[in-house]
mmCIF file of C-alpha atoms in Angstrom:
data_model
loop_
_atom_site.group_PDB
_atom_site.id
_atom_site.type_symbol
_atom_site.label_atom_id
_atom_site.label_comp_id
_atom_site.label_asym_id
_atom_site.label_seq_id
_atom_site.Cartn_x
_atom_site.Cartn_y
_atom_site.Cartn_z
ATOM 1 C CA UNK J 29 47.007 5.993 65.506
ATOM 2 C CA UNK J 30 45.222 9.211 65.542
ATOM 3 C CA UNK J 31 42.896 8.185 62.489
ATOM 4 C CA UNK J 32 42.458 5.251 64.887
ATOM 5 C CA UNK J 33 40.852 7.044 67.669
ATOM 6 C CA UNK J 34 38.925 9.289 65.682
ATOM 7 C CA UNK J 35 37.551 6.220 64.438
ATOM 8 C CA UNK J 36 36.486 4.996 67.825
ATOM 9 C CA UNK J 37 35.390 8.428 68.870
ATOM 10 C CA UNK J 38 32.865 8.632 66.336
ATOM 11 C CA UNK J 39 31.998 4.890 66.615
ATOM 12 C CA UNK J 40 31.328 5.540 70.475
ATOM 13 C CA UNK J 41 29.439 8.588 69.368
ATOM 14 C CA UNK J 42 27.118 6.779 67.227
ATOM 15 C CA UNK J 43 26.172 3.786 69.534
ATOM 16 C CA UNK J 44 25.167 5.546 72.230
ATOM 17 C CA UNK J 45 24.940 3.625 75.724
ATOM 18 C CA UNK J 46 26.637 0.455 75.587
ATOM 19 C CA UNK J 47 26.101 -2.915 77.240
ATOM 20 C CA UNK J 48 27.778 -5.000 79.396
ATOM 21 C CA UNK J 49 27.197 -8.233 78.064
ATOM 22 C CA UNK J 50 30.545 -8.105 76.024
ATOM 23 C CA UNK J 51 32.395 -6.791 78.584
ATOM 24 C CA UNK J 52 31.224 -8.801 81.458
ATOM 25 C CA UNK J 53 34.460 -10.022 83.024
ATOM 26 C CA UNK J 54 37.137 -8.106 81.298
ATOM 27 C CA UNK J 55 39.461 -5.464 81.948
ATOM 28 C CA UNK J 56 39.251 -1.934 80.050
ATOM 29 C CA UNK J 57 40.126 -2.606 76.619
ATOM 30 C CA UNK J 58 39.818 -3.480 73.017
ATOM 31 C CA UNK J 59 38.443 -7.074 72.026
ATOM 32 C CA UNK J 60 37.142 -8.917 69.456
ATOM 33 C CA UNK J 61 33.267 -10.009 68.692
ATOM 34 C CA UNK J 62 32.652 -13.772 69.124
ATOM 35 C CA UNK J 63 30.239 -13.659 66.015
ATOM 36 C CA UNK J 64 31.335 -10.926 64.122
ATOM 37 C CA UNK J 65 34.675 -10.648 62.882
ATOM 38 C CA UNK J 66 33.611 -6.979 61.410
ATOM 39 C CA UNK J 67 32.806 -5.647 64.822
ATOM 40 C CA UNK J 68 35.158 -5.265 67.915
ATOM 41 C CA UNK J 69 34.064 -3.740 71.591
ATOM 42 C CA UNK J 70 35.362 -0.923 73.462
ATOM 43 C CA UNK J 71 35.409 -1.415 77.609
ATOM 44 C CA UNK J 72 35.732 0.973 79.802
ATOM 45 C CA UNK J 73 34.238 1.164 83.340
ATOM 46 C CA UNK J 74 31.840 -2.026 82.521
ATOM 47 C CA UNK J 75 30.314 -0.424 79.460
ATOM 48 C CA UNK J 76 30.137 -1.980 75.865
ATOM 49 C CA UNK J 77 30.864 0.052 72.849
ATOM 50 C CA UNK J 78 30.405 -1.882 69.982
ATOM 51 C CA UNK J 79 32.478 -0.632 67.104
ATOM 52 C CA UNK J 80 32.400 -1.914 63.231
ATOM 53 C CA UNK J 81 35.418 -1.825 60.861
ATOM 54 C CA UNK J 82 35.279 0.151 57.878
ATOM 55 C CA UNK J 83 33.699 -1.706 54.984
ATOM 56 C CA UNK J 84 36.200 -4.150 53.460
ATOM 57 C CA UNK J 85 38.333 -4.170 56.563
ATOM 58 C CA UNK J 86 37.700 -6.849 59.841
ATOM 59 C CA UNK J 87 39.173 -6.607 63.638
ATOM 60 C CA UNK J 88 42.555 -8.398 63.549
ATOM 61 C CA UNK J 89 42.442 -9.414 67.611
ATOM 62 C CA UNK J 90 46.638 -10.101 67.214
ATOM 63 C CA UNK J 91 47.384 -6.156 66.211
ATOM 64 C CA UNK J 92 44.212 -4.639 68.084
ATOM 65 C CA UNK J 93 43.213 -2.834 64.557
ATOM 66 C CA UNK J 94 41.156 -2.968 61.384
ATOM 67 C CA UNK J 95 42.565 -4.432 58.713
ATOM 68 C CA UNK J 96 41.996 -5.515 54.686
ATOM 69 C CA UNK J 97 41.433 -9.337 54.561
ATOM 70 C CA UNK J 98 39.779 -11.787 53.558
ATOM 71 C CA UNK J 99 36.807 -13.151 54.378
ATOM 72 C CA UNK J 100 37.667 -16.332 53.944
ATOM 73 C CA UNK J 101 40.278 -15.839 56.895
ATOM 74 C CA UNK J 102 37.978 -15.171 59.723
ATOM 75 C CA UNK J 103 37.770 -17.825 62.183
ATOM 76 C CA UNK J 104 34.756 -19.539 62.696
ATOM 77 C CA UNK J 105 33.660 -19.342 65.968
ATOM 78 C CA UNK J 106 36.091 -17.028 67.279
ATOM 79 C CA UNK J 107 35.456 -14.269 65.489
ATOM 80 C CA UNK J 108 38.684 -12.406 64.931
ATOM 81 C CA UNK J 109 40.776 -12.751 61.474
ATOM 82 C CA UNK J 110 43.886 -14.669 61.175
ATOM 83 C CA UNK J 111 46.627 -12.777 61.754
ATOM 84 C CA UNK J 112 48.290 -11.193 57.860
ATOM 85 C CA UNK J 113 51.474 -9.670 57.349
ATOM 86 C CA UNK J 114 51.916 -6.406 55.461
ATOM 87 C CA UNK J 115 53.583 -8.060 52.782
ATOM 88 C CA UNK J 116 50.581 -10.125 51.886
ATOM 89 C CA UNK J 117 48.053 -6.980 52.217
ATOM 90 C CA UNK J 118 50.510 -5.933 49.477
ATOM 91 C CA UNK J 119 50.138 -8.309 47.509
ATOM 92 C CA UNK J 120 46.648 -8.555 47.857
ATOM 93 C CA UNK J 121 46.445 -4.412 47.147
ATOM 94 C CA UNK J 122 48.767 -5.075 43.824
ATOM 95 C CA UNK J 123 46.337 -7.824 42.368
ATOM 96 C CA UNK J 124 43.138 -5.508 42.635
ATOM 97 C CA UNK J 125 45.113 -2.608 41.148
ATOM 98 C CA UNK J 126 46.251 -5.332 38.504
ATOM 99 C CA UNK J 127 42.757 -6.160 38.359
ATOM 100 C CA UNK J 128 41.674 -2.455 37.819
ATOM 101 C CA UNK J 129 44.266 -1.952 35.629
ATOM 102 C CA UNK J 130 43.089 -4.395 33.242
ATOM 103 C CA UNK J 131 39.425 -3.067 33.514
ATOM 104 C CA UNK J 132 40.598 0.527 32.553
ATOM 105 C CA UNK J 133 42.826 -1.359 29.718
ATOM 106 C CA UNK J 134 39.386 -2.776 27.925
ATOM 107 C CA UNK J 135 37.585 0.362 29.090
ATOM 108 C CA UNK J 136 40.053 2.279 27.452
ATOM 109 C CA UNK J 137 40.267 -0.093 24.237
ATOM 110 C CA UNK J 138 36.588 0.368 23.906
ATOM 111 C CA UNK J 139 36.994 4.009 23.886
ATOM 112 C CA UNK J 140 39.538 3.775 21.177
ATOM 113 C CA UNK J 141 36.974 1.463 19.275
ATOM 114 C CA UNK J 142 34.275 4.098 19.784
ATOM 115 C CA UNK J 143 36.430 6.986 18.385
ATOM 116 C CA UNK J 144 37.255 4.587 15.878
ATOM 117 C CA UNK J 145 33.699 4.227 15.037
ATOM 118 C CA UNK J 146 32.953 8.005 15.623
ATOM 119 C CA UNK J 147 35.454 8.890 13.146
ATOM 120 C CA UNK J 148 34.083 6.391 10.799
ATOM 121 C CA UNK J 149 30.400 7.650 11.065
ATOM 122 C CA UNK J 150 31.659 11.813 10.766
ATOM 123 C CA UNK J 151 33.363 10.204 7.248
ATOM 124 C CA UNK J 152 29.935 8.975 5.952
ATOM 125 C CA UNK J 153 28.316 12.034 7.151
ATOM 126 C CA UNK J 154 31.112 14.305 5.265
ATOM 127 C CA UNK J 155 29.922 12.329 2.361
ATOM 128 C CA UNK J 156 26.536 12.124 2.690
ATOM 129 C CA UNK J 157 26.574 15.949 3.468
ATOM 130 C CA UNK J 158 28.307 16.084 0.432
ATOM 131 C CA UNK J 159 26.103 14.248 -1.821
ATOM 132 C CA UNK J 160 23.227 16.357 0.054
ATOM 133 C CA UNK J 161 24.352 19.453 -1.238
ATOM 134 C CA UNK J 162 25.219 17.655 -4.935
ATOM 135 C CA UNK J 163 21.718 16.814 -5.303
ATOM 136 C CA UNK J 164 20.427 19.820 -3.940
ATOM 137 C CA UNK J 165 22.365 21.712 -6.943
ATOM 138 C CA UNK J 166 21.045 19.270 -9.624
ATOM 139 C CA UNK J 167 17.766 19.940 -7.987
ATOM 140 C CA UNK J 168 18.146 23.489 -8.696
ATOM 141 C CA UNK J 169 19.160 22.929 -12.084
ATOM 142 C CA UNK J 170 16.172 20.861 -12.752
ATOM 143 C CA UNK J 171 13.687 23.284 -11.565
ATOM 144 C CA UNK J 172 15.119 25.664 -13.634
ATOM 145 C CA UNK J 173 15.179 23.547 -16.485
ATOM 146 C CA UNK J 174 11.346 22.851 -15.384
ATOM 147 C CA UNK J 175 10.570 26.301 -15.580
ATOM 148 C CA UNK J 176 11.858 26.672 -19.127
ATOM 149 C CA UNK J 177 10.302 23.899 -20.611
ATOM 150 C CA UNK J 178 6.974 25.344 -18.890
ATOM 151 C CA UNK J 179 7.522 28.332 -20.214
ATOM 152 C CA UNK J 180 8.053 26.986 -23.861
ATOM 153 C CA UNK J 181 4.557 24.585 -23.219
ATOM 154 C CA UNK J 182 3.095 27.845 -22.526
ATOM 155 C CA UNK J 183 4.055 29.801 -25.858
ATOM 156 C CA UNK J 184 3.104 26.417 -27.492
ATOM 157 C CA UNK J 185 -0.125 26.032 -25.913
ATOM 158 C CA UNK J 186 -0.887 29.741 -27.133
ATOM 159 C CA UNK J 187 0.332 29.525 -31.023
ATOM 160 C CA UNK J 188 -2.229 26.362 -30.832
ATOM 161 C CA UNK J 189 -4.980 28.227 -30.084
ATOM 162 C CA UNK J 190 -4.471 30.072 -32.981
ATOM 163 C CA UNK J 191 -4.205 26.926 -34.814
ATOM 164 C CA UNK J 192 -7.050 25.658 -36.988
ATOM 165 C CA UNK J 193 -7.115 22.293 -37.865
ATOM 166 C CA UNK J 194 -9.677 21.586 -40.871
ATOM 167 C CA UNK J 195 -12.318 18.907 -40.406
ATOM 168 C CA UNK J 196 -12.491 16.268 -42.971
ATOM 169 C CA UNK J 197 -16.136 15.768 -43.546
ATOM 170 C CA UNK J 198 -16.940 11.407 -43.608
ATOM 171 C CA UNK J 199 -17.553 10.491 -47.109
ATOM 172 C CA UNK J 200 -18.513 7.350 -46.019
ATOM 173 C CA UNK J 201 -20.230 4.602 -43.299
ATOM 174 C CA UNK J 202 -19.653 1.327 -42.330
ATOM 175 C CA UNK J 203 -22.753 -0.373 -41.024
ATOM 176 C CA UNK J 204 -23.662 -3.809 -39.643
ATOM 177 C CA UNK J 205 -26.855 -6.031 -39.053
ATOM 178 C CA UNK J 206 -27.283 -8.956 -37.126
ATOM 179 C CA UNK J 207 -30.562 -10.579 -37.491
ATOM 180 C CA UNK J 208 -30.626 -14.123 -35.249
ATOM 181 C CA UNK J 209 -34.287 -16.784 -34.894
ATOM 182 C CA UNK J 210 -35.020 -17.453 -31.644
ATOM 183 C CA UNK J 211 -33.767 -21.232 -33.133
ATOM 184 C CA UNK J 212 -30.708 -20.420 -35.139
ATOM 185 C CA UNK J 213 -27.433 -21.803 -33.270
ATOM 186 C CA UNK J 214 -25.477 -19.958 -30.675
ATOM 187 C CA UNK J 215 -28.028 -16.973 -30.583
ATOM 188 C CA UNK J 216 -30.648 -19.061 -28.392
ATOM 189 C CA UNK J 217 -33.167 -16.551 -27.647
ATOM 190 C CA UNK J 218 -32.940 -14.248 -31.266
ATOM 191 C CA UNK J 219 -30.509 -11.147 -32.003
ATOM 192 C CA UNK J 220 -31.336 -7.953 -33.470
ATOM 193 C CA UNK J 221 -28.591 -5.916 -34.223
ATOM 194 C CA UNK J 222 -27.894 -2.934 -36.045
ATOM 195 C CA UNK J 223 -23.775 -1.559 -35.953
ATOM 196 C CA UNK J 224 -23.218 1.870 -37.546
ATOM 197 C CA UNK J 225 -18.804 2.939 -37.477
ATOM 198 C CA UNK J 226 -18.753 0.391 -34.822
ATOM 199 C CA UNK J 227 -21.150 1.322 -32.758
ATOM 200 C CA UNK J 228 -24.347 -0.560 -32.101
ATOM 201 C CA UNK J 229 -28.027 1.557 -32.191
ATOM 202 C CA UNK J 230 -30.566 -1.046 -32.269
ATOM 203 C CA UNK J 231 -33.179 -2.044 -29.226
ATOM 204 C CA UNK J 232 -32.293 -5.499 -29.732
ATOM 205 C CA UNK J 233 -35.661 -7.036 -29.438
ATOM 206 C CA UNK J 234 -37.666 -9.631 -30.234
ATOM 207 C CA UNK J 235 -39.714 -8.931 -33.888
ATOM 208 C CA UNK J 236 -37.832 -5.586 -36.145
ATOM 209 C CA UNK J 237 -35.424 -3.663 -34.801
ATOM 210 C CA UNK J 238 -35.164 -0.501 -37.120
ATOM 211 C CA UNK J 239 -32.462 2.220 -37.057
ATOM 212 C CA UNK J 240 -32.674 5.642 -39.076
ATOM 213 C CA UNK J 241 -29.437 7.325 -40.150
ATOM 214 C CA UNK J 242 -29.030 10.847 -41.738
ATOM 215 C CA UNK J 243 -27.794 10.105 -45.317
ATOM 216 C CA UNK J 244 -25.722 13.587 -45.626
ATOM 217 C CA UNK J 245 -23.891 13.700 -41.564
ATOM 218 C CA UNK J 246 -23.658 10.119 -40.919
ATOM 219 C CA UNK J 247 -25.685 10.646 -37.791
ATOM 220 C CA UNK J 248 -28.015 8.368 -36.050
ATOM 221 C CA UNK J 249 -31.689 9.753 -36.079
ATOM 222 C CA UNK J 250 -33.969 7.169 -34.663
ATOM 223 C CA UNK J 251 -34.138 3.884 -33.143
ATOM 224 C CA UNK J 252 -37.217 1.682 -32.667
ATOM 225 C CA UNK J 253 -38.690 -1.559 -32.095
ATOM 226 C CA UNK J 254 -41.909 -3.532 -33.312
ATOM 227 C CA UNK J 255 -43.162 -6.676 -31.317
ATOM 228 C CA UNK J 256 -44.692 -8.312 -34.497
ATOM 229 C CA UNK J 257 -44.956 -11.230 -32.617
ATOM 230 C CA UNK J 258 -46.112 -10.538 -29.276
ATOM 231 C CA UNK J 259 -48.596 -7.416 -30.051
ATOM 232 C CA UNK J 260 -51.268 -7.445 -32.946
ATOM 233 C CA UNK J 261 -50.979 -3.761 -33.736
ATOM 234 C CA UNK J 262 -46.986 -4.006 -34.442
ATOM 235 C CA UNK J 263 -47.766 -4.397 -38.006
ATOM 236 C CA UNK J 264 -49.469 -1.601 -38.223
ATOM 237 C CA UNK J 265 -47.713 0.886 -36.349
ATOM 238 C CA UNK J 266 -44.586 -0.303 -38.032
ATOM 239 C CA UNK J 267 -46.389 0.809 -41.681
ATOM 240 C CA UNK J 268 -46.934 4.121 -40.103
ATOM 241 C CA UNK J 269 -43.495 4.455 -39.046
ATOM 242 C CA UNK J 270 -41.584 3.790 -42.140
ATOM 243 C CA UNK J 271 -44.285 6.334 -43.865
ATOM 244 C CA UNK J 272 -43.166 8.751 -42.085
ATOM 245 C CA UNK J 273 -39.506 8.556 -42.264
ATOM 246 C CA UNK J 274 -38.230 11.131 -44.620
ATOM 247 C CA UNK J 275 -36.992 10.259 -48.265
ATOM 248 C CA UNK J 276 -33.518 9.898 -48.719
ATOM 249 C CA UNK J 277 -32.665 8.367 -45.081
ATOM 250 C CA UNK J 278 -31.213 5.514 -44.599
ATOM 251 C CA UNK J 279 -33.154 2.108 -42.879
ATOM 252 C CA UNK J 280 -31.594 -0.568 -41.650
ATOM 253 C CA UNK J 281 -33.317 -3.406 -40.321
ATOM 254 C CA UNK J 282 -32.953 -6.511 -38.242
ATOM 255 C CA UNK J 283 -35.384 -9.223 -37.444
ATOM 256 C CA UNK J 284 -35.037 -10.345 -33.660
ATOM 257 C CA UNK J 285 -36.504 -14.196 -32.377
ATOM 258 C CA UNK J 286 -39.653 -13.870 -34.565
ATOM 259 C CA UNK J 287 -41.137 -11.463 -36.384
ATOM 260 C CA UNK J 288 -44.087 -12.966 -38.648
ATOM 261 C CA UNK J 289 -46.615 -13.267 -36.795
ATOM 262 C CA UNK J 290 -48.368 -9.814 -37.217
ATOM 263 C CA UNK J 291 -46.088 -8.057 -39.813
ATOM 264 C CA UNK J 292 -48.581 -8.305 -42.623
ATOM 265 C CA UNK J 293 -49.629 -4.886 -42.443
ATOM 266 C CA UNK J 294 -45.970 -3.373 -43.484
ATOM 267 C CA UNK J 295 -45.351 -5.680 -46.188
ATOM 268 C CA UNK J 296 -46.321 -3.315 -48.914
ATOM 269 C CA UNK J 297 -43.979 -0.782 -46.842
ATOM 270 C CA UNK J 298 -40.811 -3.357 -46.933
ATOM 271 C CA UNK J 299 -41.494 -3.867 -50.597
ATOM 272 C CA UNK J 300 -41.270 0.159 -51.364
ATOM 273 C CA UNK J 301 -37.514 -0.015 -49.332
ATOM 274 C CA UNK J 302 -36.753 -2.487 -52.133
ATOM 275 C CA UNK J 303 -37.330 -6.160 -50.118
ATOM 276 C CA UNK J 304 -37.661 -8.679 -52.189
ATOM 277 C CA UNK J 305 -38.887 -10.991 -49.782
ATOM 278 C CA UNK J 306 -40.541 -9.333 -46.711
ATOM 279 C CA UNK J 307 -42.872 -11.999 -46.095
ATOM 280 C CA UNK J 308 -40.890 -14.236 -43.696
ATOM 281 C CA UNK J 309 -41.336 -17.545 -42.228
ATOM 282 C CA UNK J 310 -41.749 -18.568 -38.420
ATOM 283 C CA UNK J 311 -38.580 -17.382 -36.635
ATOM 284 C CA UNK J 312 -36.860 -16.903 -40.124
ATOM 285 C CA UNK J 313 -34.157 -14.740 -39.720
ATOM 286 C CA UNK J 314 -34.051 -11.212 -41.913
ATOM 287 C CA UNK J 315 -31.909 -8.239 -42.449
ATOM 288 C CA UNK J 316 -31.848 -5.097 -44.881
ATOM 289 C CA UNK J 317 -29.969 -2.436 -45.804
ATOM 290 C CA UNK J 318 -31.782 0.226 -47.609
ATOM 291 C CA UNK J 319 -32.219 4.125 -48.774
ATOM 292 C CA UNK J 320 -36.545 5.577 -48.573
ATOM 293 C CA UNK J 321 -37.450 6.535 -52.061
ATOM 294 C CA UNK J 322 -34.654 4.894 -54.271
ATOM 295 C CA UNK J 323 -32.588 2.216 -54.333
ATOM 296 C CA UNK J 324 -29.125 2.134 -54.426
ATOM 297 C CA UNK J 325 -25.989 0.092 -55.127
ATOM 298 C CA UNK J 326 -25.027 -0.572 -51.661
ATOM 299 C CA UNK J 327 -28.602 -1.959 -51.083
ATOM 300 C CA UNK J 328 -28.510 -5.471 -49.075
ATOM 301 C CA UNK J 329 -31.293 -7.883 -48.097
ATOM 302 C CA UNK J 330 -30.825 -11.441 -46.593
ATOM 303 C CA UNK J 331 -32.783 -14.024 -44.960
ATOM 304 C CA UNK J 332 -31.630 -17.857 -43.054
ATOM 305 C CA UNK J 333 -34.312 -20.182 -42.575
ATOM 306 C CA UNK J 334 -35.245 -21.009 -39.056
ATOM 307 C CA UNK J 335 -31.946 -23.454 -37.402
ATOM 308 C CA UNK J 336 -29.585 -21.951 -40.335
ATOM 309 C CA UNK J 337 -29.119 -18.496 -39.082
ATOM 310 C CA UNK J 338 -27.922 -15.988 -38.219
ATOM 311 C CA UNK J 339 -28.121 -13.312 -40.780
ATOM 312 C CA UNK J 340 -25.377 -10.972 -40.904
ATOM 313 C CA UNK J 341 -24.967 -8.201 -43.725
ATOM 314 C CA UNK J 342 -22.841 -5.237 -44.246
ATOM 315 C CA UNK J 343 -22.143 -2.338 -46.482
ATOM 316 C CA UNK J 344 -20.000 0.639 -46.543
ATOM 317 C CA UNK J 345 -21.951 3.552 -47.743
ATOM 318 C CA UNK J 346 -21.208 6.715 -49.787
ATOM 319 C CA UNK J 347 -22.649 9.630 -47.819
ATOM 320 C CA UNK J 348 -24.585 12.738 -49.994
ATOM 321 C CA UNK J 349 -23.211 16.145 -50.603
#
């Protein structure tokens, strides 16, 4: 009762000034709201206090109090609550804590599931902490294993400094030429090609393609080219050139597309290389392996008529001591 009117105290406080429309026509006392079964007036001396029930509770008119109900219970149009006993606000109270009981029940089994799952997680990271500090002590191990073997690189590196390997001088080249007609199948357009330990020296164009090797190292000394087709002075200058190479090196030659047409003027040079043949025909292939100032037993010349080339020749030769 007391909680009661404090309740209306401090309702009356916080409306203010009431109105009379609710309390036109009745006596000083409690009644209910017409509209809203949450709400109940206070008269006294003409004056309207409207007063609302806690939330969850609604004015039951029969007791003159708040109480926990339903909704569902209020009358339509009158608006007070149907009348409930004790016994079924009991009820009603023991299903909700039922119901509550049941929600802490699954809160409380998720808990347990989340422990279970916290426990689970601490294991792998025990392990994984473990196998963290495993590899950090094989890491150790290999950087000091690293270190020794660096060290040991290092006292090899030194004693092979002081290591002399001898050089084996060549005794020997292999050499290559390619001499192709501008006509001669597969090598449309003429080849000129001179190949010395694999490697190929010539210019590789069109009329001779001469290389100069170093009889004693082995070493490539010269390479040049002679249009004897395309310029009238080729022959010429191509004279001059092998007169001037030094006796004892070694000349190989290849013939690229055509080389006839002016190349009259070295014949008598070919000839002292030991050609047999240096007169050629129109886009007649021609290759030759030679030595200035003797010839030797590794000497090779070849020709291929024009359509029946190329002309390839080789020779592995002895180099001077």
């Amino acid at each position: 009762m007391l909680r009661f009117i404090c309740l209306l105290i401090l309702a009356a406080t916080a409306s203010g000034q009431g109105t009379a429309l609710q309390c036109d026509g009745h006596s000083d006392g409690v009644f209910a709201d017409l509209e809203d079964c949450t709400v109940y007036h206070l008269c006294h001396g003409g004056r309207d206090y409207q007063i609302r029930c806690p939330d969850g509770y609604f004015w039951n008119d029969d007791v003159h109090s708040c109480r926990l109900a339903d909704i569902a219970h209020c009358c339509s149009g009158q608006g007070v609550c149907e009348a409930t006993s004790y016994a079924e606000d009991v009820t009603r109270l023991a299903g909700r804590v039922q119901t509550l009981e049941a929600d802490s029940s699954d809160v409380q089994g998720q808990v347990n599931s989340l422990s279970t799952e916290n426990t689970a997680l601490r294991t792998q990271l025990t392990s994984l902490q473990g196998e963290t500090d495993n590899l950090t002590v094989e890491n150790v191990a290999l950087r000091t294993e690293l270190t020794s073997l660096q060290i040991v690189a290092a006292d090899l590196q030194d004693q092979l400094k002081n290591i002399t390997v001898p050089v084996v001088p060549r005794t020997t080249i292999s050499v290559k030429v390619v001499s192709a007609g501008f006509d001669d199948p597969g090598y449309l357009g003429g080849r000129g090609e001179v190949w010395v330990d694999g490697v190929q020296h010539a210019m590789n164009g069109r009329g001779y393609n001469l290389v100069i090797v170093n009889e004693r190292t082995g070493q490539m000394e010269d390479s040049v080219r002679f249009d004897t087709h395309g310029d009238p002075a080729a022959g010429v200058s191509l004279r001059d050139f092998i007169r001037g190479v030094p006796v004892g090196r070694i000349v190989l030659i290849a013939v690229h597309d055509e080389g006839s047409t002016y190349a009259g003027d070295a014949m008598a040079e070919l000839n002292s290389l030991g050609s047999f043949s240096p007169d050629i025909a129109h886009r007649t292939s021609w290759a030759m392996i030679s030595k200035k100032g003797s010839k030797t037993s590794w000497f090779v010349e070849d020709e291929r008529d024009r359509y029946a080339g190329p002309t390839v020749i080789e020779a592995e030769i002895p180099l001077s001591t």
